[in-house]
Amino acid sequence: MEEKIHGLYLVISGAAMGGSWVLLFEAYTQIGVSIATLAYYCGPVIVVILSPIIFKEKMTSAKILGFLSVIVGMIWVNEKAFLQGEISLGLLYGLLAAVMYAVMVIFNKKAESITGLENATCQLVISFLTVAIYLGMRQGFSVDLVEGNVLAIVILGVINTGIGCYFYFSSIGLLPVQSVSILGYVEPLSALIFSAAILGEMLSVGQIAGAVLILGGVAYGELLGKKTKLLKK
């Protein structure tokens, strides 16, 4: 009975993962990779806020201060958009993707009896079906691939999604959900670097400062929190 309930949790988690992908890529087309990714990573904030209620995890002062820094940085990064209303639709997609991210992490963590490769495989299959249904309803099941994009799609599917998700979902059961969430903020750093280096997207000084606050809050909340625990021991 427990395995069936955990299986249902994993179905919900996989569907949320697929939904987050759909919303995130819609946000990419509206506001670009860097800002969309930073909006998406409001998701771990939601998880950490809910973790004391759902998983009975204690919030340390270091993690609270770290997440305050993250929230301030997120507002700073998107301040111009909020004031001018230029990217409200894209920002909405990004924030909805963040909600789906939170659902994905919470329900995957609750599927305690399904771990490792089995967890990652089920998660990816369900998320794939979710995205496929969305695409089928939106544009049909015919997909036109440009020859020059095939290699990038293979790398994205095998390395970023397949191998990356295996490591990610294998670690969820071994770490507190707060740690899973806060360490996830390393990803926006790579998004900022690659979007600037490869796509030529430019960030303002305020956006860079916001990104520094986000990543600094992550480092402070996670690393200082662990240091405090070691000192207590």
Tab-separated table of C-alpha atoms in Angstrom:
chain	number	residue	atom	x	y	z
A	1	MET	CA	0.000	0.000	0.000
A	2	GLU	CA	2.835	2.369	0.898
A	3	GLU	CA	4.581	1.715	-2.436
A	4	LYS	CA	1.366	2.547	-4.317
A	5	ILE	CA	1.052	5.854	-2.460
A	6	HIS	CA	4.708	6.632	-3.154
A	7	GLY	CA	4.106	5.738	-6.795
A	8	LEU	CA	1.261	8.255	-6.908
A	9	TYR	CA	3.547	10.870	-5.339
A	10	LEU	CA	6.108	10.171	-8.056
A	11	VAL	CA	3.462	10.537	-10.796
A	12	ILE	CA	2.495	13.936	-9.375
A	13	SER	CA	6.172	14.909	-9.116
A	14	GLY	CA	6.880	13.835	-12.711
A	15	ALA	CA	3.847	15.695	-14.058
A	16	ALA	CA	4.938	18.809	-12.143
A	17	MET	CA	8.420	18.469	-13.596
A	18	GLY	CA	7.003	18.314	-17.121
A	19	GLY	CA	4.786	21.313	-16.377
A	20	SER	CA	7.758	23.268	-15.046
A	21	TRP	CA	9.699	22.553	-18.251
A	22	VAL	CA	6.827	23.758	-20.429
A	23	LEU	CA	6.396	26.963	-18.432
A	24	LEU	CA	10.132	27.596	-18.181
A	25	PHE	CA	10.734	27.265	-21.923
A	26	GLU	CA	7.772	29.554	-22.579
A	27	ALA	CA	9.434	32.036	-20.216
A	28	TYR	CA	12.718	31.648	-22.119
A	29	THR	CA	11.027	32.795	-25.330
A	30	GLN	CA	9.463	35.806	-23.565
A	31	ILE	CA	12.246	37.157	-21.360
A	32	GLY	CA	15.457	35.255	-22.160
A	33	VAL	CA	17.367	32.503	-20.394
A	34	SER	CA	19.020	34.446	-17.586
A	35	ILE	CA	16.001	36.274	-16.134
A	36	ALA	CA	13.645	33.332	-16.725
A	37	THR	CA	16.007	31.028	-14.827
A	38	LEU	CA	16.268	33.424	-11.905
A	39	ALA	CA	12.468	33.742	-11.755
A	40	TYR	CA	12.184	29.948	-11.899
A	41	TYR	CA	14.414	29.623	-8.876
A	42	CYS	CA	11.851	31.200	-6.619
A	43	GLY	CA	10.794	27.536	-6.433
A	44	PRO	CA	13.373	26.506	-3.809
A	45	VAL	CA	12.265	29.445	-1.658
A	46	ILE	CA	8.744	27.992	-1.659
A	47	VAL	CA	10.114	24.568	-0.739
A	48	VAL	CA	12.175	25.898	2.162
A	49	ILE	CA	9.237	27.919	3.508
A	50	LEU	CA	7.024	24.807	3.443
A	51	SER	CA	9.648	22.319	4.684
A	52	PRO	CA	9.115	23.000	8.432
A	53	ILE	CA	5.398	22.276	7.951
A	54	ILE	CA	5.614	19.287	5.597
A	55	PHE	CA	8.908	17.628	6.579
A	56	LYS	CA	9.341	19.009	10.131
A	57	GLU	CA	12.785	20.386	9.225
A	58	LYS	CA	14.116	23.169	11.422
A	59	MET	CA	15.006	26.522	9.901
A	60	THR	CA	18.438	27.697	11.077
A	61	SER	CA	19.241	31.395	11.376
A	62	ALA	CA	21.877	31.005	8.652
A	63	LYS	CA	19.326	29.591	6.208
A	64	ILE	CA	16.792	32.289	7.053
A	65	LEU	CA	19.355	35.044	6.405
A	66	GLY	CA	20.537	33.276	3.264
A	67	PHE	CA	17.035	33.083	1.838
A	68	LEU	CA	16.306	36.706	2.706
A	69	SER	CA	19.338	37.553	0.589
A	70	VAL	CA	18.004	35.338	-2.203
A	71	ILE	CA	14.575	37.011	-2.137
A	72	VAL	CA	16.083	40.523	-2.155
A	73	GLY	CA	18.339	39.517	-5.037
A	74	MET	CA	15.390	38.104	-6.987
A	75	ILE	CA	13.448	41.359	-6.553
A	76	TRP	CA	16.511	43.377	-7.568
A	77	VAL	CA	17.065	41.295	-10.687
A	78	ASN	CA	13.445	41.809	-11.793
A	79	GLU	CA	12.933	45.348	-10.444
A	80	LYS	CA	12.878	47.044	-13.843
A	81	ALA	CA	10.389	44.520	-15.212
A	82	PHE	CA	8.078	44.927	-12.213
A	83	LEU	CA	8.130	48.724	-12.458
A	84	GLN	CA	7.634	48.933	-16.230
A	85	GLY	CA	5.460	45.854	-16.717
A	86	GLU	CA	7.500	44.945	-19.806
A	87	ILE	CA	7.765	41.215	-19.253
A	88	SER	CA	4.761	40.451	-17.099
A	89	LEU	CA	3.682	37.415	-19.162
A	90	GLY	CA	7.169	35.899	-19.296
A	91	LEU	CA	7.675	36.581	-15.617
A	92	LEU	CA	4.339	34.912	-14.857
A	93	TYR	CA	5.469	31.818	-16.777
A	94	GLY	CA	8.699	31.783	-14.783
A	95	LEU	CA	6.927	32.101	-11.438
A	96	LEU	CA	4.401	29.380	-12.329
A	97	ALA	CA	7.349	27.166	-13.282
A	98	ALA	CA	8.737	27.897	-9.813
A	99	VAL	CA	5.509	26.638	-8.233
A	100	MET	CA	5.724	23.462	-10.316
A	101	TYR	CA	9.344	23.042	-9.205
A	102	ALA	CA	8.237	23.183	-5.562
A	103	VAL	CA	5.532	20.557	-6.196
A	104	MET	CA	8.091	18.356	-7.967
A	105	VAL	CA	10.631	18.432	-5.112
A	106	ILE	CA	8.090	18.011	-2.318
A	107	PHE	CA	6.313	15.003	-3.844
A	108	ASN	CA	9.557	13.368	-4.985
A	109	LYS	CA	10.896	13.662	-1.452
A	110	LYS	CA	7.691	12.038	-0.145
A	111	ALA	CA	8.174	9.033	-2.475
A	112	GLU	CA	10.655	7.576	-0.003
A	113	SER	CA	10.563	3.934	-1.130
A	114	ILE	CA	11.417	4.722	-4.790
A	115	THR	CA	15.036	5.848	-5.119
A	116	GLY	CA	18.057	5.886	-7.414
A	117	LEU	CA	17.751	4.882	-11.062
A	118	GLU	CA	14.144	3.718	-10.653
A	119	ASN	CA	13.144	7.120	-9.304
A	120	ALA	CA	14.945	9.051	-12.040
A	121	THR	CA	13.545	6.806	-14.801
A	122	CYS	CA	9.932	7.081	-13.610
A	123	GLN	CA	10.326	10.825	-13.123
A	124	LEU	CA	11.659	11.360	-16.655
A	125	VAL	CA	9.095	9.091	-18.342
A	126	ILE	CA	6.162	10.832	-16.642
A	127	SER	CA	7.559	14.299	-17.335
A	128	PHE	CA	8.144	13.312	-20.985
A	129	LEU	CA	4.534	12.169	-21.335
A	130	THR	CA	3.325	15.440	-19.772
A	131	VAL	CA	5.327	17.536	-22.230
A	132	ALA	CA	4.287	15.301	-25.152
A	133	ILE	CA	0.597	15.736	-24.306
A	134	TYR	CA	1.057	19.516	-24.110
A	135	LEU	CA	2.849	19.668	-27.465
A	136	GLY	CA	0.294	17.368	-29.070
A	137	MET	CA	-2.546	19.607	-27.946
A	138	ARG	CA	-0.742	22.770	-28.992
A	139	GLN	CA	0.861	21.920	-32.340
A	140	GLY	CA	0.293	18.251	-33.079
A	141	PHE	CA	2.912	15.516	-32.864
A	142	SER	CA	4.939	16.491	-35.933
A	143	VAL	CA	8.232	18.097	-34.933
A	144	ASP	CA	10.517	19.752	-37.482
A	145	LEU	CA	14.168	19.400	-36.489
A	146	VAL	CA	16.768	21.734	-37.941
A	147	GLU	CA	19.904	19.736	-38.774
A	148	GLY	CA	22.198	22.077	-36.874
A	149	ASN	CA	20.155	21.688	-33.693
A	150	VAL	CA	20.307	17.886	-33.441
A	151	LEU	CA	23.618	17.762	-31.532
A	152	ALA	CA	22.433	20.386	-29.028
A	153	ILE	CA	19.181	18.446	-28.478
A	154	VAL	CA	21.092	15.173	-27.927
A	155	ILE	CA	23.423	16.835	-25.399
A	156	LEU	CA	20.448	18.441	-23.641
A	157	GLY	CA	18.573	15.145	-23.487
A	158	VAL	CA	21.395	12.762	-22.544
A	159	ILE	CA	23.731	14.855	-20.372
A	160	ASN	CA	21.669	17.719	-18.962
A	161	THR	CA	18.428	15.789	-18.542
A	162	GLY	CA	19.290	12.078	-18.320
A	163	ILE	CA	22.543	12.043	-16.348
A	164	GLY	CA	21.755	15.282	-14.514
A	165	CYS	CA	18.352	14.050	-13.349
A	166	TYR	CA	19.817	10.729	-12.231
A	167	PHE	CA	22.276	12.497	-9.913
A	168	TYR	CA	19.637	14.996	-8.787
A	169	PHE	CA	16.849	12.572	-7.931
A	170	SER	CA	19.277	10.085	-6.380
A	171	SER	CA	20.391	12.793	-3.946
A	172	ILE	CA	16.911	13.967	-2.900
A	173	GLY	CA	16.384	10.988	-0.599
A	174	LEU	CA	19.786	11.453	1.034
A	175	LEU	CA	19.602	15.175	1.838
A	176	PRO	CA	17.255	17.454	3.786
A	177	VAL	CA	14.830	19.121	1.393
A	178	GLN	CA	16.216	22.518	2.430
A	179	SER	CA	19.688	21.475	1.265
A	180	VAL	CA	18.305	20.137	-2.015
A	181	SER	CA	16.578	23.459	-2.623
A	182	ILE	CA	19.363	25.787	-1.592
A	183	LEU	CA	22.071	23.903	-3.531
A	184	GLY	CA	19.851	24.134	-6.606
A	185	TYR	CA	20.753	27.810	-6.799
A	186	VAL	CA	24.144	26.880	-8.244
A	187	GLU	CA	22.310	26.360	-11.558
A	188	PRO	CA	21.414	30.037	-12.110
A	189	LEU	CA	25.129	30.857	-11.978
A	190	SER	CA	25.812	28.606	-14.961
A	191	ALA	CA	22.733	30.002	-16.738
A	192	LEU	CA	24.021	33.550	-16.309
A	193	ILE	CA	27.515	32.652	-17.512
A	194	PHE	CA	26.394	30.602	-20.518
A	195	SER	CA	23.648	33.033	-21.575
A	196	ALA	CA	26.216	35.839	-21.618
A	197	ALA	CA	29.038	33.817	-23.213
A	198	ILE	CA	27.043	31.798	-25.770
A	199	LEU	CA	23.791	33.703	-26.394
A	200	GLY	CA	25.165	37.203	-25.959
A	201	GLU	CA	22.534	38.210	-23.400
A	202	MET	CA	23.569	41.258	-21.380
A	203	LEU	CA	22.811	41.883	-17.713
A	204	SER	CA	22.648	45.328	-16.122
A	205	VAL	CA	24.720	46.223	-13.059
A	206	GLY	CA	21.596	45.884	-10.889
A	207	GLN	CA	20.846	42.425	-12.274
A	208	ILE	CA	24.421	41.311	-11.667
A	209	ALA	CA	24.209	42.634	-8.096
A	210	GLY	CA	20.937	40.742	-7.633
A	211	ALA	CA	22.544	37.556	-8.926
A	212	VAL	CA	25.430	38.025	-6.479
A	213	LEU	CA	22.917	38.385	-3.622
A	214	ILE	CA	21.148	35.204	-4.744
A	215	LEU	CA	24.293	33.105	-5.000
A	216	GLY	CA	25.795	34.676	-1.875
A	217	GLY	CA	22.642	33.852	0.053
A	218	VAL	CA	22.892	30.251	-1.144
A	219	ALA	CA	26.498	29.918	-0.019
A	220	TYR	CA	25.806	31.607	3.312
A	221	GLY	CA	22.680	29.610	4.112
A	222	GLU	CA	24.093	26.208	3.173
A	223	LEU	CA	27.790	26.365	4.023
A	224	LEU	CA	27.482	28.400	7.230
A	225	GLY	CA	24.613	26.211	8.373
A	226	LYS	CA	26.803	23.102	8.028
A	227	LYS	CA	29.709	24.842	9.764
A	228	THR	CA	27.448	25.695	12.718
A	229	LYS	CA	26.308	22.050	13.012
A	230	LEU	CA	29.939	20.867	13.025
A	231	LEU	CA	30.884	23.338	15.744
A	232	LYS	CA	27.975	22.138	17.902
A	233	LYS	CA	29.209	18.564	17.575
